[in-house]
């Protein structure tokens, strides 16, 4: 579990620190204050290949806002805009954190952006087409070279090179030779991010979710799902088009696919899948309240508090809703398990103000103050 995260440089965030992190951490603030960027920065701890992870995170952001394929950024630009936007050729991403049982962790990217002149005869036919699309009037294309660092239990430093006609960066080992593709495999994800769009894509939803749960946990999850449809009596794993799928067992009509239900039920199952998959890890939820009616928020928040404690999952979530904050606070048996962090813009910088759980309770319940 993270106890502290410091973002020295990532996108529009500079020198912000989240201290005294708890089991549940709520990020609040106005639109474009950097809440999603904080979740993205935490994701960078989830993969030793920091540069490819940064591109993957940027790709998720584009998919989340529904940009058509024809209008999406190229991988080179996805990487470029992961750095602070300025006129400097040298750019840097630098994020550190303190984790229990590990100590200090750090991820970073140092990159020098410049232009290079390429000779078309040295390129393949596919590269020539991309080169003609990307080069300026003098024949130059944009390139970047630099170094990435991953230091979180494992320690990895690699040099890289990338230009805008490539789909993936070249990564070099200590001898300067181009590294072959390496898959970093693990038994389970350390960090999982859930976007508002994931309740429609089934990217997170696990067909084996229900099988891995204890009897008491199954009962609690069913009670939660019955808030959305009282006829639900079970969850089963089936096969559709040759792939495992999650099916809901109904009292009056048997097994039906999850896709026929509303957003609230799909959101709950997505959250449950993420927590079960990420035991002892970190779950990041962007716009927690999306898809959940305000009358069901308190029950969902209570289940979430129980599940994160049972599976030893640390939670970071963003919200724009006072109702969601109230539900999350009410759901806690111990106010020491939750903190909120408000991100505020002032003179082109982002500042963080922390609210402890008991402060949230007093401000909202006793004084009725708006902290969003």
Coordinates of C-alpha atoms in Angstrom, one line a residue:
X1 CA 0.0 0.0 0.0
X2 CA 1.3 3.5 -0.9
X3 CA 1.8 5.8 2.1
X4 CA 3.0 8.8 0.0
X5 CA 3.1 9.7 -3.6
X6 CA 5.1 12.7 -5.0
X7 CA 4.6 13.8 -8.6
X8 CA 7.5 16.1 -9.5
X9 CA 6.6 16.2 -13.2
X10 CA 3.9 14.5 -15.2
X11 CA 1.6 16.2 -17.8
X12 CA 0.3 19.3 -16.1
X13 CA 1.3 18.3 -12.6
X14 CA 4.4 19.6 -11.0
X15 CA 5.7 19.1 -7.4
X16 CA 2.5 17.9 -5.8
X17 CA 2.5 15.4 -2.9
X18 CA -0.2 13.1 -1.5
X19 CA 0.7 12.3 2.1
X20 CA -0.6 10.0 4.7
X21 CA -2.5 7.9 2.2
X22 CA -5.1 5.5 3.5
X23 CA -7.0 2.4 2.3
X24 CA -9.5 4.7 0.4
X25 CA -8.3 7.9 -1.2
X26 CA -10.7 10.3 -2.9
X27 CA -9.5 12.9 -5.4
X28 CA -11.8 15.9 -5.9
X29 CA -11.6 19.2 -7.7
X30 CA -12.8 21.1 -10.7
X31 CA -12.6 19.8 -14.3
X32 CA -9.1 19.8 -15.7
X33 CA -7.6 20.1 -12.2
X34 CA -5.4 17.0 -12.8
X35 CA -7.4 14.2 -11.0
X36 CA -7.1 11.8 -13.9
X37 CA -3.5 12.7 -14.3
X38 CA -2.8 11.6 -10.8
X39 CA -4.4 8.2 -11.5
X40 CA -2.3 7.9 -14.6
X41 CA 0.9 8.8 -12.7
X42 CA 0.2 6.0 -10.2
X43 CA -0.3 3.6 -13.2
X44 CA 3.3 4.2 -14.2
X45 CA 4.4 2.1 -11.2
X46 CA 2.6 -0.9 -12.7
X47 CA 5.1 -1.9 -15.4
X48 CA 8.9 -2.0 -15.6
X49 CA 8.8 -0.9 -19.2
X50 CA 8.0 2.7 -18.3
X51 CA 8.1 4.2 -21.8
X52 CA 5.7 1.6 -23.4
X53 CA 3.5 1.9 -20.2
X54 CA 3.3 5.7 -20.7
X55 CA 2.2 5.3 -24.3
X56 CA -0.4 2.7 -23.2
X57 CA -1.8 5.0 -20.6
X58 CA -2.1 7.8 -23.1
X59 CA -3.9 5.4 -25.5
X60 CA -6.4 4.6 -22.8
X61 CA -7.1 8.3 -22.3
X62 CA -8.0 8.7 -26.0
X63 CA -10.2 5.6 -26.0
X64 CA -12.0 7.0 -22.9
X65 CA -13.1 10.2 -24.6
X66 CA -14.3 8.2 -27.7
X67 CA -11.9 9.7 -30.3
X68 CA -12.4 8.1 -33.7
X69 CA -9.4 6.0 -35.0
X70 CA -8.8 8.6 -37.8
X71 CA -8.4 11.4 -35.2
X72 CA -6.3 9.6 -32.7
X73 CA -2.7 10.7 -31.9
X74 CA 0.2 8.7 -33.2
X75 CA 2.2 6.7 -30.6
X76 CA 5.0 9.4 -30.8
X77 CA 2.6 12.2 -29.9
X78 CA 1.0 10.0 -27.2
X79 CA 4.4 9.9 -25.6
X80 CA 5.1 13.6 -26.2
X81 CA 1.9 14.8 -24.4
X82 CA 2.7 12.6 -21.4
X83 CA 5.3 15.1 -20.6
X84 CA 4.7 18.7 -19.3
X85 CA 3.6 20.9 -22.2
X86 CA 6.3 23.5 -22.7
X87 CA 8.8 24.7 -25.4
X88 CA 11.7 22.9 -23.9
X89 CA 13.4 20.2 -26.0
X90 CA 14.5 18.3 -22.9
X91 CA 11.5 16.9 -20.9
X92 CA 11.1 14.8 -17.8
X93 CA 8.6 12.6 -16.0
X94 CA 9.5 12.0 -12.4
X95 CA 7.2 10.2 -9.8
X96 CA 8.1 8.7 -6.5
X97 CA 6.2 7.0 -3.8
X98 CA 6.7 5.2 -0.5
X99 CA 5.2 1.7 -0.2
X100 CA 4.8 -0.5 2.8
X101 CA 7.2 -3.5 2.8
X102 CA 9.2 -2.1 -0.1
X103 CA 10.2 1.5 0.8
X104 CA 10.8 4.2 -1.7
X105 CA 9.8 3.6 -5.3
X106 CA 10.5 5.8 -8.3
X107 CA 9.6 5.8 -12.0
X108 CA 10.9 8.4 -14.5
X109 CA 11.5 9.3 -18.1
X110 CA 14.2 11.7 -19.3
X111 CA 13.8 12.6 -23.0
X112 CA 15.5 14.9 -25.5
X113 CA 13.2 15.8 -28.4
X114 CA 14.8 16.9 -31.6
X115 CA 14.6 16.5 -35.4
X116 CA 16.6 14.3 -37.7
X117 CA 17.1 14.1 -41.4
X118 CA 16.4 10.7 -42.9
X119 CA 17.4 9.3 -46.3
X120 CA 14.4 7.7 -48.0
X121 CA 16.6 5.0 -49.6
X122 CA 17.4 3.7 -46.1
X123 CA 13.7 3.1 -45.3
X124 CA 11.3 0.3 -46.1
X125 CA 8.3 1.0 -48.4
X126 CA 6.0 1.2 -45.4
X127 CA 8.3 3.5 -43.6
X128 CA 8.6 5.7 -46.7
X129 CA 4.8 6.2 -46.7
X130 CA 4.9 7.3 -43.1
X131 CA 8.0 9.4 -43.6
X132 CA 6.2 11.3 -46.4
X133 CA 3.3 12.0 -44.1
X134 CA 5.4 13.1 -41.2
X135 CA 8.4 14.9 -42.5
X136 CA 8.6 18.7 -42.7
X137 CA 9.4 20.6 -45.9
X138 CA 13.1 20.1 -45.4
X139 CA 12.8 16.3 -44.9
X140 CA 13.2 16.3 -41.1
X141 CA 11.1 14.2 -38.7
X142 CA 10.7 14.4 -35.0
X143 CA 12.7 12.0 -32.8
X144 CA 13.3 11.5 -29.1
X145 CA 16.0 9.7 -27.2
X146 CA 16.6 9.3 -23.6
X147 CA 16.4 7.0 -20.6
X148 CA 13.8 5.5 -18.4
X149 CA 14.0 4.4 -14.8
X150 CA 11.9 1.8 -12.9
X151 CA 12.9 1.4 -9.2
X152 CA 10.2 -0.4 -7.2
X153 CA 11.4 -3.7 -5.8
X154 CA 12.9 -4.3 -9.2
X155 CA 15.5 -1.9 -10.6
X156 CA 15.7 -1.2 -14.3
X157 CA 17.4 1.6 -16.3
X158 CA 17.2 1.5 -20.1
X159 CA 18.1 3.8 -23.0
X160 CA 15.5 4.3 -25.7
X161 CA 15.1 5.9 -29.1
X162 CA 11.8 6.7 -30.9
X163 CA 10.7 8.6 -34.0
X164 CA 7.3 9.4 -35.4
X165 CA 7.4 6.8 -38.1
X166 CA 7.9 4.0 -35.6
X167 CA 5.0 2.2 -33.9
X168 CA 7.2 1.2 -30.9
X169 CA 10.3 2.7 -29.4
X170 CA 13.7 1.0 -29.6
X171 CA 15.0 0.0 -26.2
X172 CA 18.7 -0.8 -25.6
X173 CA 20.4 -3.0 -23.0
X174 CA 23.5 -2.0 -21.0
X175 CA 25.8 -2.8 -23.9
X176 CA 24.0 -0.5 -26.3
X177 CA 22.4 -3.4 -28.3
X178 CA 18.8 -3.2 -29.3
X179 CA 16.8 -5.2 -26.8
X180 CA 14.5 -8.0 -28.0
X181 CA 10.9 -7.7 -27.0
X182 CA 10.5 -9.0 -23.4
X183 CA 7.2 -9.6 -21.7
X184 CA 7.2 -8.9 -18.0
X185 CA 4.7 -11.5 -16.7
X186 CA 3.1 -11.6 -13.3
X187 CA 0.5 -13.8 -11.7
X188 CA -1.8 -10.8 -11.1
X189 CA -1.9 -7.1 -11.9
X190 CA -0.4 -4.8 -9.2
X191 CA -2.3 -1.8 -10.4
X192 CA -5.6 -1.7 -12.2
X193 CA -7.3 1.4 -13.7
X194 CA -11.0 1.6 -14.4
X195 CA -12.3 4.3 -16.7
X196 CA -16.0 5.3 -17.1
X197 CA -15.9 3.5 -20.5
X198 CA -14.9 0.2 -18.9
X199 CA -18.5 -0.6 -17.9
X200 CA -19.3 -0.9 -21.6
X201 CA -16.1 -2.6 -22.9
X202 CA -15.9 -5.6 -20.5
X203 CA -12.1 -5.1 -20.4
X204 CA -12.1 -5.6 -16.6
X205 CA -15.0 -7.9 -16.1
X206 CA -13.9 -11.4 -15.2
X207 CA -15.9 -14.4 -16.2
X208 CA -14.4 -16.4 -13.2
X209 CA -15.2 -13.6 -10.7
X210 CA -17.8 -15.5 -8.7
X211 CA -15.9 -18.8 -8.5
X212 CA -13.0 -17.1 -6.6
X213 CA -15.2 -15.6 -3.9
X214 CA -16.0 -16.9 -0.4
X215 CA -19.6 -17.8 0.4
X216 CA -20.1 -14.7 2.5
X217 CA -18.6 -12.5 -0.2
X218 CA -21.0 -14.0 -2.8
X219 CA -23.9 -13.3 -0.6
X220 CA -22.9 -9.7 -0.1
X221 CA -22.4 -9.2 -3.9
X222 CA -25.7 -10.8 -4.7
X223 CA -27.5 -8.5 -2.2
X224 CA -25.8 -5.5 -3.9
X225 CA -26.9 -6.7 -7.4
X226 CA -30.4 -7.2 -6.2
X227 CA -30.6 -3.4 -5.6
X228 CA -30.6 -3.2 -9.4
X229 CA -32.9 -6.1 -10.0
X230 CA -34.5 -8.1 -7.2
X231 CA -35.0 -11.2 -9.4
X232 CA -31.2 -11.9 -9.5
X233 CA -30.4 -15.1 -7.7
X234 CA -26.8 -16.0 -8.9
X235 CA -23.9 -15.4 -11.2
X236 CA -22.5 -18.1 -13.5
X237 CA -19.7 -18.5 -16.0
X238 CA -20.7 -19.4 -19.6
X239 CA -19.3 -19.5 -23.1
X240 CA -20.4 -17.2 -25.9
X241 CA -18.7 -17.3 -29.3
X242 CA -16.0 -19.5 -27.9
X243 CA -15.1 -17.1 -25.1
X244 CA -15.9 -17.2 -21.3
X245 CA -18.6 -14.7 -20.3
X246 CA -20.4 -13.7 -17.1
X247 CA -24.0 -14.6 -17.0
X248 CA -26.6 -13.5 -14.5
X249 CA -29.1 -16.1 -13.2
X250 CA -32.7 -14.7 -12.9
X251 CA -35.4 -16.1 -10.8
X252 CA -38.0 -16.2 -13.7
X253 CA -36.0 -16.5 -16.9
X254 CA -32.7 -18.4 -16.2
X255 CA -29.3 -17.2 -17.4
X256 CA -28.9 -14.0 -19.3
X257 CA -25.8 -12.1 -20.4
X258 CA -24.6 -9.1 -18.4
X259 CA -24.9 -6.9 -21.5
X260 CA -28.7 -6.7 -21.2
X261 CA -28.6 -5.0 -17.8
X262 CA -28.2 -1.3 -17.0
X263 CA -25.0 0.6 -16.3
X264 CA -25.3 0.3 -12.5
X265 CA -25.1 -3.4 -12.4
X266 CA -22.3 -3.5 -14.9
X267 CA -20.4 -0.9 -12.9
X268 CA -20.7 -3.0 -9.7
X269 CA -19.5 -6.2 -11.4
X270 CA -16.6 -4.3 -13.0
X271 CA -15.5 -2.9 -9.6
X272 CA -15.9 -6.4 -8.0
X273 CA -13.8 -8.0 -10.8
X274 CA -11.0 -5.3 -10.4
X275 CA -10.8 -5.8 -6.6
X276 CA -10.7 -9.6 -6.8
X277 CA -8.1 -9.6 -9.6
X278 CA -5.9 -7.0 -7.8
X279 CA -5.6 -8.7 -4.4
X280 CA -2.8 -6.9 -2.3
X281 CA -2.6 -4.2 -5.1
X282 CA -4.0 -0.9 -6.1
X283 CA -7.3 -0.1 -7.9
X284 CA -7.8 3.3 -9.6
X285 CA -11.4 4.3 -10.4
X286 CA -12.0 7.4 -12.5
X287 CA -15.5 9.0 -11.9
X288 CA -16.6 6.5 -9.2
X289 CA -20.3 7.6 -9.3
X290 CA -20.7 7.0 -13.1
X291 CA -23.6 4.6 -13.8
X292 CA -24.7 4.3 -10.2
X293 CA -27.9 6.0 -9.0
X294 CA -27.5 8.1 -5.9
X295 CA -29.9 6.0 -4.0
X296 CA -27.6 3.0 -4.4
X297 CA -24.3 4.8 -3.7
X298 CA -24.2 4.1 0.0
X299 CA -24.7 0.3 -0.5
X300 CA -22.0 0.3 -3.2
X301 CA -19.7 2.3 -1.0
X302 CA -20.2 -0.1 2.0
X303 CA -19.5 -3.1 -0.2
X304 CA -16.4 -1.4 -1.6
X305 CA -15.1 -0.6 1.9
X306 CA -15.6 -4.2 2.9
X307 CA -14.1 -5.7 -0.2
X308 CA -11.0 -3.5 -0.2
X309 CA -10.3 -4.4 3.4
X310 CA -10.9 -8.2 2.7
X311 CA -8.6 -8.3 -0.4
X312 CA -6.1 -5.8 1.0
X313 CA -6.6 -3.4 -1.9
X314 CA -5.8 0.3 -1.8
X315 CA -8.3 2.4 -3.6
X316 CA -7.8 5.8 -5.4
X317 CA -10.9 7.3 -7.0
X318 CA -12.1 10.5 -8.5
X319 CA -15.6 12.0 -8.1
X320 CA -17.6 15.1 -9.0
X321 CA -20.4 14.2 -6.7
X322 CA -21.2 15.4 -3.1
X323 CA -23.5 12.4 -2.9
X324 CA -20.6 10.0 -3.7
X325 CA -18.4 11.7 -1.0
X326 CA -21.2 11.4 1.6
X327 CA -21.7 7.7 0.7
X328 CA -18.0 6.9 0.9
X329 CA -17.7 8.6 4.3
X330 CA -20.9 7.0 5.7
X331 CA -19.7 3.6 4.6
X332 CA -16.6 3.7 6.9
X333 CA -16.7 2.0 10.3
X334 CA -13.4 3.8 11.0
X335 CA -12.9 7.3 9.6
X336 CA -9.1 6.7 9.6
X337 CA -9.5 4.5 6.5
X338 CA -10.4 7.3 4.2
X339 CA -8.8 10.6 3.1
X340 CA -9.8 13.1 0.4
X341 CA -7.4 15.3 -1.6
X342 CA -8.7 18.4 -3.3
X343 CA -6.7 19.6 -6.4
X344 CA -6.8 23.3 -7.0
X345 CA -5.4 25.5 -9.8
X346 CA -3.7 28.7 -8.9
X347 CA -1.4 30.7 -11.2
X348 CA -0.8 27.8 -13.6
X349 CA 0.1 25.5 -10.8
X350 CA -1.8 22.7 -9.0
X351 CA -2.0 22.6 -5.2
X352 CA -3.3 19.8 -3.0
X353 CA -5.4 20.2 0.1
X354 CA -5.9 17.1 2.3
X355 CA -9.1 16.3 4.3
X356 CA -8.9 13.4 6.8
X357 CA -11.9 11.2 7.2
X358 CA -13.2 12.8 10.4
X359 CA -12.8 16.2 8.7
X360 CA -14.9 15.0 5.8
X361 CA -17.6 13.8 8.2
X362 CA -17.8 17.0 10.1
X363 CA -17.7 19.3 7.1
X364 CA -20.4 17.4 5.3
X365 CA -22.7 16.0 8.0
X366 CA -22.4 18.7 10.7
X367 CA -21.7 21.8 8.7
X368 CA -23.1 20.9 5.3
X369 CA -20.2 22.4 3.5
X370 CA -19.4 21.9 -0.2
X371 CA -15.8 20.7 -0.6
X372 CA -15.9 20.0 -4.4

